Short mmCIF file of C-alpha atoms in Angstrom, two decimals:
data_model
loop_
_atom_site.label_atom_id
_atom_site.label_comp_id
_atom_site.label_asym_id
_atom_site.label_seq_id
_atom_site.Cartn_x
_atom_site.Cartn_y
_atom_site.Cartn_z
CA MET A 1489 10.59 -22.02 -1.79
CA ARG A 1490 9.16 -20.81 -5.10
CA LYS A 1491 5.46 -22.62 -4.06
CA GLN A 1492 2.13 -22.02 -1.70
CA TYR A 1493 2.48 -22.15 2.15
CA ILE A 1494 0.07 -24.49 4.15
CA ASN A 1495 0.65 -26.20 7.12
CA GLY A 1496 3.58 -26.05 7.24
CA ASP A 1497 4.63 -26.63 4.05
CA TRP A 1498 5.65 -26.16 0.13
CA CYS A 1499 3.02 -27.03 -1.89
CA ASP A 1500 1.52 -26.90 -4.65
CA ALA A 1501 -2.07 -26.04 -5.86
CA ILE A 1502 -4.33 -28.56 -5.43
CA ASP A 1503 -5.13 -29.22 -8.98
CA GLY A 1504 -1.57 -28.56 -10.47
CA ALA A 1505 -2.61 -25.35 -12.33
CA LYS A 1506 0.59 -23.41 -13.01
CA TRP A 1507 0.95 -19.41 -13.37
CA GLU A 1508 3.43 -17.43 -16.11
CA LEU A 1509 4.99 -15.02 -14.19
CA GLN A 1510 5.89 -12.04 -17.20
CA SER A 1511 8.71 -10.04 -16.96
CA PRO A 1512 7.40 -6.28 -16.83
CA SER A 1513 10.96 -5.66 -18.43
CA THR A 1514 10.95 -7.70 -21.31
CA GLU A 1515 8.14 -9.69 -21.74
CA GLU A 1516 9.73 -12.62 -21.10
CA ILE A 1517 8.24 -15.78 -18.68
CA LEU A 1518 10.50 -15.71 -15.39
CA ASP A 1519 9.34 -18.92 -13.62
CA LYS A 1520 5.74 -20.94 -14.02
CA VAL A 1521 4.87 -20.99 -9.85
CA PRO A 1522 1.68 -22.37 -8.32
CA PHE A 1523 -1.42 -21.04 -9.18
CA GLY A 1524 -4.04 -22.68 -7.15
CA ASN A 1525 -8.42 -21.12 -6.28
CA ALA A 1526 -10.37 -21.29 -3.82
CA SER A 1527 -10.05 -24.85 -3.16
CA ASP A 1528 -6.39 -23.69 -1.73
CA CYS A 1529 -7.93 -21.22 0.22
CA ARG A 1530 -10.09 -23.00 2.05
CA LEU A 1531 -7.78 -25.36 2.85
CA ALA A 1532 -5.56 -22.12 4.06
CA ILE A 1533 -8.03 -21.36 6.11
CA ALA A 1534 -8.78 -24.83 7.94
CA ALA A 1535 -4.96 -24.37 9.01
CA ALA A 1536 -5.53 -21.16 10.46
CA ASN A 1537 -8.64 -21.52 11.83
CA SER A 1538 -6.94 -24.87 13.69
CA ALA A 1539 -3.73 -22.57 14.87
CA PHE A 1540 -5.78 -20.04 16.08
CA LYS A 1541 -6.82 -22.10 19.24
CA THR A 1542 -3.36 -22.64 20.80
CA TRP A 1543 -2.14 -18.89 19.03
CA LYS A 1544 -4.76 -17.04 20.86
CA ASN A 1545 -3.60 -17.88 24.05
CA THR A 1546 -0.26 -16.51 23.72
CA THR A 1547 1.63 -13.94 25.72
CA PRO A 1548 2.56 -11.19 23.08
CA TYR A 1549 5.91 -11.75 24.24
CA TYR A 1550 6.27 -15.26 23.09
CA ARG A 1551 4.39 -14.28 19.87
CA ALA A 1552 7.56 -11.04 19.40
CA GLU A 1553 10.18 -13.24 19.66
CA PHE A 1554 9.10 -15.40 15.96
CA LEU A 1555 8.17 -11.60 14.90
CA LYS A 1556 11.65 -10.63 15.28
CA LYS A 1557 13.64 -13.51 14.16
CA ALA A 1558 11.69 -13.02 10.66
CA ALA A 1559 12.61 -9.54 10.89
CA ASN A 1560 16.67 -10.13 10.80
CA TYR A 1561 15.62 -13.65 8.35
CA MET A 1562 14.25 -10.13 5.81
CA ARG A 1563 17.78 -7.42 6.38
CA GLU A 1564 20.38 -10.42 6.62
CA ASN A 1565 18.86 -11.33 3.10
CA VAL A 1566 17.26 -7.83 1.75
CA GLU A 1567 19.78 -7.92 -1.38
CA ALA A 1568 19.04 -11.22 -2.30
CA PHE A 1569 15.26 -10.88 -1.80
CA ALA A 1570 15.61 -7.57 -3.44
CA GLN A 1571 16.80 -8.70 -6.72
CA GLU A 1572 13.79 -9.90 -7.05
CA THR A 1573 11.27 -7.65 -6.11
CA ALA A 1574 13.20 -6.09 -8.77
CA LEU A 1575 12.60 -8.52 -11.85
CA GLU A 1576 9.30 -9.41 -10.92
CA THR A 1577 8.19 -5.09 -10.44
CA GLY A 1578 10.93 -3.93 -12.98
CA LYS A 1579 11.17 -1.63 -9.97
CA PRO A 1580 15.16 0.34 -9.11
CA MET A 1581 17.55 -1.83 -6.79
CA LEU A 1582 17.49 1.35 -4.39
CA GLU A 1583 13.20 1.13 -4.20
CA ALA A 1584 13.64 -2.45 -3.53
CA ARG A 1585 16.23 -2.34 -0.73
CA GLY A 1586 14.27 0.38 0.73
CA GLU A 1587 11.33 -1.76 1.11
CA TRP A 1588 12.52 -5.57 2.28
CA GLN A 1589 14.26 -2.72 5.33
CA VAL A 1590 10.32 -1.05 5.56
CA SER A 1591 8.95 -4.48 5.58
CA ALA A 1592 11.90 -5.90 8.40
CA ASN A 1593 10.73 -2.85 10.47
CA LEU A 1594 7.15 -3.19 11.12
CA PHE A 1595 8.15 -6.56 11.81
CA GLU A 1596 10.19 -5.72 14.84
CA TRP A 1597 7.99 -2.74 15.53
CA TYR A 1598 4.60 -4.92 15.72
CA ALA A 1599 6.34 -7.11 17.53
CA GLU A 1600 6.67 -4.51 20.92
CA GLU A 1601 3.25 -2.69 20.01
CA GLY A 1602 1.71 -5.95 20.57
CA LYS A 1603 3.38 -5.94 24.23
CA ARG A 1604 1.25 -2.45 24.62
CA SER A 1605 -2.47 -3.47 23.61
CA TYR A 1606 -3.52 -2.24 26.48
CA GLY A 1607 -7.41 -2.46 28.30
CA ARG A 1608 -8.57 0.09 31.03
CA VAL A 1609 -10.14 0.15 33.99
CA ILE A 1610 -12.92 2.16 34.26
CA PRO A 1611 -14.77 3.78 37.73
CA SER A 1612 -18.27 3.46 38.07
CA SER A 1613 -21.70 5.04 38.83
CA ARG A 1614 -21.93 2.17 41.59
CA ILE A 1615 -20.48 1.86 43.91
CA ASP A 1616 -20.98 -2.01 43.66
CA LYS A 1617 -19.58 -2.48 40.49
CA ARG A 1618 -16.40 -2.96 39.11
CA SER A 1619 -15.75 -2.45 35.27
CA MET A 1620 -13.07 -3.01 32.38
CA VAL A 1621 -12.20 -2.99 28.83
CA ILE A 1622 -9.74 -6.33 27.30
CA TYR A 1623 -8.55 -6.54 23.41
CA GLN A 1624 -8.48 -10.09 22.21
CA PRO A 1625 -7.51 -11.09 18.69
CA MET A 1626 -10.42 -11.64 16.14
CA GLY A 1627 -9.56 -14.74 14.69
CA VAL A 1628 -8.19 -16.13 11.57
CA VAL A 1629 -7.60 -12.67 9.06
CA GLY A 1630 -7.22 -12.48 5.42
CA VAL A 1631 -4.58 -10.07 3.97
CA ILE A 1632 -4.88 -9.76 0.03
CA THR A 1633 -2.35 -7.36 -0.86
CA ALA A 1634 -1.52 -5.54 -4.36
CA TRP A 1635 1.80 -5.44 -6.82
CA ASN A 1636 2.58 -2.36 -6.31
CA PHE A 1637 5.05 -3.00 -3.18
CA PRO A 1638 4.29 -6.74 -2.80
CA ALA A 1639 6.71 -6.55 0.51
CA TYR A 1640 5.88 -4.31 2.40
CA ASN A 1641 1.83 -3.70 1.47
CA PRO A 1642 1.41 -7.61 3.63
CA ALA A 1643 4.11 -6.38 6.25
CA ARG A 1644 2.39 -4.38 7.53
CA ALA A 1645 -1.36 -6.46 7.40
CA VAL A 1646 0.71 -9.70 7.96
CA ALA A 1647 3.24 -8.27 11.12
CA ALA A 1648 -0.13 -6.24 12.87
CA ALA A 1649 -2.69 -9.26 13.15
CA LEU A 1650 0.58 -12.25 14.42
CA ALA A 1651 1.23 -9.57 16.87
CA ALA A 1652 -1.92 -9.16 18.33
CA GLY A 1653 -2.88 -12.63 18.38
CA CYS A 1654 -4.34 -14.07 15.12
CA THR A 1655 -3.89 -16.20 12.64
CA VAL A 1656 -2.96 -15.46 8.82
CA VAL A 1657 -4.29 -16.57 4.95
CA MET A 1658 -2.46 -14.09 3.15
CA ARG A 1659 -2.56 -13.91 -0.61
CA GLY A 1660 -0.49 -11.73 -2.67
CA SER A 1661 -0.72 -10.42 -6.47
CA GLU A 1662 0.06 -13.32 -8.83
CA PHE A 1663 1.96 -10.71 -10.48
CA THR A 1664 4.48 -10.31 -8.00
CA PRO A 1665 4.82 -13.25 -6.50
CA LEU A 1666 8.14 -14.58 -5.53
CA SER A 1667 7.82 -11.63 -2.67
CA SER A 1668 5.24 -13.10 -1.41
CA PHE A 1669 7.27 -16.13 -2.01
CA ASN A 1670 9.62 -14.70 0.12
CA ILE A 1671 7.92 -13.16 3.36
CA ALA A 1672 6.79 -16.78 3.86
CA LYS A 1673 10.00 -17.77 4.70
CA ALA A 1674 11.63 -14.89 6.28
CA LEU A 1675 8.31 -16.51 8.64
CA HIS A 1676 9.13 -20.02 8.55
CA GLU A 1677 12.94 -19.34 9.44
CA ALA A 1678 11.55 -17.24 12.24
CA GLY A 1679 10.16 -20.83 13.35
CA ILE A 1680 6.78 -19.45 13.04
CA PRO A 1681 4.04 -22.25 14.28
CA LYS A 1682 2.13 -24.75 11.69
CA GLY A 1683 -1.12 -23.36 10.39
CA VAL A 1684 -0.27 -18.96 11.90
CA PHE A 1685 0.89 -18.29 9.14
CA ASN A 1686 -0.09 -19.03 5.48
CA LEU A 1687 0.40 -17.94 1.41
CA ILE A 1688 -1.60 -18.80 -1.05
CA ASN A 1689 -1.12 -17.98 -5.12
CA THR A 1690 -4.55 -18.48 -5.96
CA GLU A 1691 -6.99 -17.29 -8.76
CA PRO A 1692 -8.66 -14.35 -6.80
CA VAL A 1693 -12.09 -13.71 -7.25
CA THR A 1694 -12.83 -17.60 -6.60
CA SER A 1695 -10.36 -17.04 -3.51
CA GLY A 1696 -12.28 -14.05 -2.55
CA ALA A 1697 -15.55 -14.80 -2.70
CA GLU A 1698 -14.07 -18.27 -0.05
CA MET A 1699 -12.01 -15.64 1.88
CA ILE A 1700 -15.83 -13.36 2.13
CA GLU A 1701 -18.50 -16.01 3.01
CA ASN A 1702 -15.91 -18.49 4.88
CA PRO A 1703 -17.31 -18.80 8.06
CA LEU A 1704 -13.75 -19.29 9.56
CA LEU A 1705 -12.02 -16.25 8.60
CA LYS A 1706 -13.43 -13.01 10.80
CA LYS A 1707 -11.65 -10.29 8.73
CA ILE A 1708 -9.81 -9.30 5.58
CA SER A 1709 -6.62 -6.64 5.11
CA PHE A 1710 -7.24 -5.55 1.31
CA THR A 1711 -5.06 -3.60 -0.54
CA GLY A 1712 -4.99 -2.82 -3.80
CA SER A 1713 -8.44 -0.33 -6.58
CA THR A 1714 -11.84 1.30 -4.86
CA ARG A 1715 -13.23 -0.97 -7.30
CA VAL A 1716 -12.35 -4.27 -6.22
CA GLY A 1717 -12.82 -2.90 -2.81
CA LYS A 1718 -16.51 -1.81 -3.65
CA ILE A 1719 -16.60 -6.09 -3.80
CA LEU A 1720 -15.74 -6.14 -1.03
CA MET A 1721 -18.02 -3.99 0.65
CA ASP A 1722 -20.95 -5.84 -1.49
CA GLY A 1723 -20.38 -8.71 -0.34
CA ALA A 1724 -19.33 -8.22 3.06
CA SER A 1725 -22.25 -7.35 3.83
CA LYS A 1726 -24.03 -10.50 3.43
CA THR A 1727 -21.66 -12.13 5.21
CA ALA A 1728 -20.94 -9.32 8.15
CA THR A 1729 -17.12 -10.62 7.75
CA LYS A 1730 -15.19 -7.31 8.91
CA LEU A 1731 -12.84 -5.46 6.42
CA SER A 1732 -9.98 -3.10 6.10
CA LEU A 1733 -9.60 -1.32 3.03
CA GLU A 1734 -6.52 0.52 1.38
CA LEU A 1735 -8.24 2.26 -2.14
CA GLY A 1736 -7.09 3.96 -4.89
CA GLY A 1737 -6.27 8.06 -4.21
CA ASN A 1738 -5.56 10.95 -6.57
CA ALA A 1739 -3.85 13.34 -4.43
CA PRO A 1740 -3.35 16.42 -4.59
CA VAL A 1741 0.05 19.15 -4.04
CA ILE A 1742 -0.69 22.50 -3.52
CA ILE A 1743 3.19 24.26 -4.34
CA ASP A 1744 2.84 28.00 -3.23
CA LYS A 1745 4.32 31.00 -4.51
CA ASP A 1746 6.92 31.47 -1.51
CA VAL A 1747 8.63 28.05 -2.10
CA ASP A 1748 12.24 27.43 -3.14
CA VAL A 1749 10.54 26.20 -7.14
CA GLU A 1750 13.95 25.10 -8.54
CA VAL A 1751 14.64 23.20 -5.44
CA ILE A 1752 10.86 22.34 -5.04
CA ALA A 1753 10.23 20.90 -9.22
CA HIS A 1754 13.40 18.96 -9.17
CA GLN A 1755 12.23 16.49 -5.77
CA ALA A 1756 8.46 16.94 -7.06
CA LEU A 1757 9.15 14.26 -10.18
CA VAL A 1758 11.50 12.62 -8.29
CA ALA A 1759 8.30 11.87 -6.22
CA LYS A 1760 6.42 11.60 -8.98
CA LEU A 1761 7.63 8.80 -10.45
CA ARG A 1762 8.77 6.68 -7.12
CA ASN A 1763 8.14 2.87 -8.43
CA CYS A 1764 7.01 4.40 -11.76
CA GLY A 1765 4.25 6.56 -10.14
CA GLN A 1766 2.12 3.03 -9.43
CA VAL A 1767 1.76 4.44 -5.56
CA CYS A 1768 -1.72 4.27 -4.28
CA VAL A 1769 -0.61 8.26 -2.58
CA SER A 1770 1.46 9.07 -5.11
CA PRO A 1771 1.42 13.11 -5.44
CA GLN A 1772 -0.35 13.28 -8.74
CA ARG A 1773 -1.65 16.87 -9.19
CA PHE A 1774 -0.39 19.63 -9.18
CA TYR A 1775 -1.42 22.67 -8.26
CA VAL A 1776 2.12 25.35 -8.59
CA HIS A 1777 0.85 29.17 -7.63
CA SER A 1778 0.95 31.24 -11.07
CA SER A 1779 3.77 33.65 -10.70
CA ILE A 1780 6.24 30.40 -10.62
CA PHE A 1781 4.22 27.86 -12.67
CA ASP A 1782 6.19 28.72 -15.97
CA GLN A 1783 9.66 28.18 -13.51
CA PHE A 1784 8.00 25.16 -12.50
CA VAL A 1785 7.41 23.20 -15.27
CA ALA A 1786 10.06 24.72 -17.48
CA ILE A 1787 12.45 22.65 -15.11
CA VAL A 1788 10.92 20.01 -14.37
CA LYS A 1789 10.73 19.73 -18.23
CA GLU A 1790 14.53 19.10 -18.66
CA ASP A 1791 14.53 17.03 -16.21
CA ILE A 1792 12.56 14.09 -18.03
CA SER A 1793 13.93 14.73 -20.53
CA LYS A 1794 17.66 13.81 -19.15
CA LEU A 1795 16.01 10.66 -17.74
CA GLN A 1796 16.33 6.78 -19.25
CA THR A 1797 14.16 4.51 -19.14
CA GLY A 1798 14.96 1.00 -18.65
CA ILE A 1799 15.79 -2.54 -16.93
CA ASN A 1800 16.76 -2.50 -13.09
CA GLY A 1801 18.00 -4.44 -11.45
CA GLY A 1802 22.09 -2.96 -11.60
CA GLU A 1803 23.19 -0.30 -8.49
CA ILE A 1804 22.44 2.15 -12.75
CA ASP A 1805 18.69 3.16 -11.47
CA PHE A 1806 16.18 3.49 -14.33
CA VAL A 1807 12.59 4.69 -14.93
CA GLY A 1808 10.82 1.09 -14.73
CA PRO A 1809 8.54 -0.57 -16.57
CA LEU A 1810 4.47 -0.45 -16.08
CA ILE A 1811 4.02 -3.97 -13.98
CA ASN A 1812 1.39 -5.88 -16.89
CA LYS A 1813 -0.04 -4.35 -20.67
CA THR A 1814 -2.84 -3.69 -18.50
CA GLN A 1815 -1.58 -0.78 -16.39
CA GLN A 1816 0.78 0.33 -20.30
CA ASN A 1817 -2.11 0.19 -21.58
CA HIS A 1818 -3.89 2.54 -18.62
CA SER A 1819 -1.10 5.30 -19.16
CA LEU A 1820 -1.86 5.73 -22.93
CA ALA A 1821 -5.31 5.42 -22.51
CA MET A 1822 -4.85 8.59 -19.95
CA LEU A 1823 -2.88 10.81 -22.59
CA GLU A 1824 -5.31 10.21 -25.33
CA ARG A 1825 -8.10 11.23 -23.10
CA ALA A 1826 -6.10 14.54 -22.25
CA LYS A 1827 -4.85 15.31 -25.32
CA CYS A 1828 -8.68 14.59 -26.79
CA GLU A 1829 -9.29 17.42 -23.91
CA GLY A 1830 -7.12 19.88 -25.46
CA ALA A 1831 -4.38 19.62 -22.33
CA ILE A 1832 -0.68 20.04 -23.18
CA ILE A 1833 1.69 17.04 -23.27
CA HIS A 1834 4.93 18.78 -22.41
CA ILE A 1835 7.36 16.13 -22.67
CA GLY A 1836 7.27 12.63 -22.70
CA GLY A 1837 4.82 10.03 -23.13
CA GLU A 1838 6.43 7.05 -25.97
CA LYS A 1839 5.40 3.82 -25.25
CA ALA A 1840 8.09 1.53 -26.35
CA ALA A 1841 9.01 -0.86 -28.42
CA LYS A 1842 9.18 -4.71 -26.13
CA GLY A 1843 8.30 -4.31 -22.01
CA PHE A 1844 5.42 -2.89 -20.53
CA PHE A 1845 7.96 1.29 -20.82
CA VAL A 1846 5.83 4.29 -20.85
CA HIS A 1847 8.07 7.50 -21.08
CA PRO A 1848 7.12 10.20 -18.22
CA ALA A 1849 5.00 12.69 -19.65
CA LEU A 1850 4.58 16.57 -18.51
CA ILE A 1851 0.72 17.15 -18.96
CA GLU A 1852 -0.93 20.38 -18.39
CA ALA A 1853 -4.59 20.84 -17.62
CA LYS A 1854 -6.74 22.52 -16.52
CA GLN A 1855 -9.53 21.90 -13.71
CA THR A 1856 -12.08 21.72 -16.33
CA GLN A 1857 -11.13 18.84 -17.69
CA THR A 1858 -12.67 15.44 -16.47
CA PHE A 1859 -9.29 13.12 -16.62
CA ILE A 1860 -7.60 15.04 -13.94
CA LYS A 1861 -10.41 12.62 -11.89
CA THR A 1862 -9.27 9.18 -12.14
CA GLU A 1863 -6.30 7.84 -10.53
CA VAL A 1864 -2.67 7.80 -13.14
CA PHE A 1865 -1.02 5.10 -10.99
CA GLY A 1866 1.79 5.48 -14.04
CA PRO A 1867 4.88 8.01 -14.92
CA LEU A 1868 1.84 10.60 -15.82
CA MET A 1869 2.56 14.12 -13.84
CA ILE A 1870 -0.29 16.81 -14.23
CA VAL A 1871 0.43 20.46 -13.46
CA ILE A 1872 -2.62 22.53 -13.40
CA PRO A 1873 -2.04 27.18 -12.41
CA PHE A 1874 -3.75 28.44 -9.56
CA GLU A 1875 -4.50 31.76 -8.22
CA THR A 1876 -5.66 31.51 -4.70
CA GLN A 1877 -6.12 29.53 -1.49
CA GLU A 1878 -9.64 28.66 -1.52
CA GLU A 1879 -10.24 28.28 -4.92
CA VAL A 1880 -6.88 25.63 -4.69
CA ILE A 1881 -8.09 24.07 -1.84
CA GLU A 1882 -11.72 23.40 -3.81
CA TRP A 1883 -9.54 22.00 -6.87
CA ALA A 1884 -7.56 19.95 -4.52
CA ASN A 1885 -11.44 18.33 -2.60
CA ASP A 1886 -13.07 18.04 -5.60
CA THR A 1887 -12.29 14.09 -5.34
CA GLU A 1888 -13.69 11.51 -4.38
CA TYR A 1889 -10.47 10.31 -3.08
CA GLY A 1890 -9.11 10.78 0.23
CA LEU A 1891 -5.03 9.23 0.67
CA ALA A 1892 -3.21 11.71 0.88
CA SER A 1893 -1.91 15.34 0.01
CA TYR A 1894 1.05 17.05 -0.10
CA VAL A 1895 1.11 20.91 0.82
CA PHE A 1896 4.79 23.63 -0.15
CA THR A 1897 4.69 26.52 1.46
CA ASN A 1898 7.27 28.68 4.24
CA HIS A 1899 4.03 30.08 6.07
CA LEU A 1900 2.96 28.52 8.90
CA LYS A 1901 -0.70 30.00 8.66
CA ASN A 1902 -1.41 28.15 4.93
CA ALA A 1903 -0.05 25.49 5.98
CA ASN A 1904 -2.32 25.47 9.42
CA PHE A 1905 -5.37 26.03 6.45
CA TYR A 1906 -4.37 24.14 4.08
CA ALA A 1907 -3.85 20.84 5.77
CA GLU A 1908 -7.25 22.23 8.07
CA ASN A 1909 -8.76 22.96 5.00
CA LEU A 1910 -8.09 19.49 2.33
CA GLU A 1911 -10.21 16.40 2.49
CA PHE A 1912 -7.70 13.75 3.06
CA GLY A 1913 -6.36 11.37 5.28
CA MET A 1914 -2.82 12.56 5.50
CA VAL A 1915 -1.95 15.73 4.59
CA GLY A 1916 1.90 16.11 4.17
CA ILE A 1917 3.67 19.45 4.94
CA ASN A 1918 6.94 20.05 3.52
CA GLU A 1919 7.50 16.62 3.03
CA TRP A 1920 6.80 13.66 0.39
CA ALA A 1921 6.39 10.47 3.05
CA ALA A 1922 3.31 11.50 5.04
CA HIS A 1923 3.73 8.33 6.37
CA GLY A 1924 5.65 5.48 8.80
CA THR A 1925 5.66 2.27 10.56
CA GLU A 1926 5.78 4.46 14.16
CA LEU A 1927 2.38 6.65 12.21
CA PRO A 1928 -1.25 5.13 10.80
CA PHE A 1929 -2.14 5.24 7.52
CA VAL A 1930 -4.84 6.75 7.15
CA GLY A 1931 -7.76 7.03 3.28
CA ILE A 1932 -11.65 8.94 3.82
CA LYS A 1933 -14.13 8.91 0.96
CA SER A 1934 -13.60 6.53 -1.53
CA SER A 1935 -9.55 5.68 -0.45
CA GLY A 1936 -10.67 3.23 2.26
CA ILE A 1937 -11.44 1.98 5.77
CA GLY A 1938 -9.87 1.08 8.56
CA HIS A 1939 -6.42 2.34 9.27
CA GLU A 1940 -2.83 0.31 8.79
CA SER A 1941 1.34 1.00 10.59
CA GLY A 1942 1.32 2.44 14.17
CA ALA A 1943 -0.78 1.34 17.09
CA GLU A 1944 -4.21 2.03 15.55
CA GLY A 1945 -2.81 -1.22 12.61
CA LEU A 1946 -2.67 -3.05 15.98
CA LYS A 1947 -6.11 -2.00 16.56
CA GLU A 1948 -7.69 -3.36 13.82
CA TYR A 1949 -6.60 -6.87 14.12
CA LEU A 1950 -8.13 -6.68 18.01
CA GLU A 1951 -12.27 -6.72 19.81
CA MET A 1952 -12.63 -5.00 22.43
CA LYS A 1953 -14.54 -7.01 24.78
CA LEU A 1954 -15.66 -4.95 28.31
CA ILE A 1955 -16.16 -7.18 31.62
CA SER A 1956 -18.95 -5.90 33.33
CA TYR A 1957 -18.69 -7.48 37.43
CA GLY A 1958 -22.30 -6.39 39.73
CA ASN A 1959 -22.87 -7.10 43.30
CA MET A 1960 -19.34 -6.50 44.75
#
């Protein structure tokens, strides 16, 4: 079904409006899908609020059955779902399949973790007093997610919120509605009760304002840009709507002189180009020790020369397109800024005649060049030589963002120094995936508020309540 899903029914936008879904690979129109506004959002919130009155009183064991069934449905349909994700994002099928498999894992994991929303009994300082803490679901949760991982991003929040006993109104990106529809389909086929999960595909500004201003909605989980996150914070300050924000990043990678430079160089490019660089935790600034810098650059340059951009969907994986013209122009503008500031473009940066492609580029920069402070979110790999640990830590931390960071070294002492001094919510030591279903996804500074994934992700949708008895 390529429609909105409100109160258990598949429906068009209230005013009948449509969104033309454009292929980022060919620029052709793939489909016309419902495109609502604040009225659709309001209707979905009302349905979710009505359903919450019953859903909150169910047991986590009951809720788990729906989440497990949804996870199984995703696994059974992973190929078809991945095809549609690849079609609307341009990402390789290998990545699209993996995204749906992880999304299914999240639903299954929270089905089990919901059973562990433990409270505690607190020993009192008074003999006649008994006190305990319990956790209860917040209420209706709005989930607003980005286009770069249209299955994985919402799965983290939706699965956790439903497991906690909340009801959900999800707004996926209008650039990737097919993946959103498939999440709704999985929950519908799982038999989720009416109104517990609702999906809208709507105009972002008016529906976002409706979520902030509607008193029935208690929290918004948002994945997207720091700019929009700050707009939501401004609005929430007036309504006391709670927020979880997973925002932008500018991840540094510190590559010490003791590593196997050939292995790391090959891996670095692969990590950089995942989803064409459109990843919030994407490695962006590669700080490579000066003693191995030239060798690292030569290997990456050679690897880039062998890459091909192209349309994904089959078994051959190409470097895919950026999601839309705006993102393509952003990457091209960053390249121009780099050139104007004196950076060296070793290879790449060419724009395709058709589709939103930019050939991967290798940029040699200096810490003093200001373009490196902007989040890339594209296939641009920035390399900077460094000399000392103290120098590179200062450079790595010189950003408003604090999401992911990476270190590659064969010395435990060095690894510990970097890990303790990097000002980021996540530090990957000798790995490119410093996250996981069972692990907290942590952003600090301008990279976010709250947590996704892991046990911490469940707590985001639970309210703590103290119950205290006197005169016992």
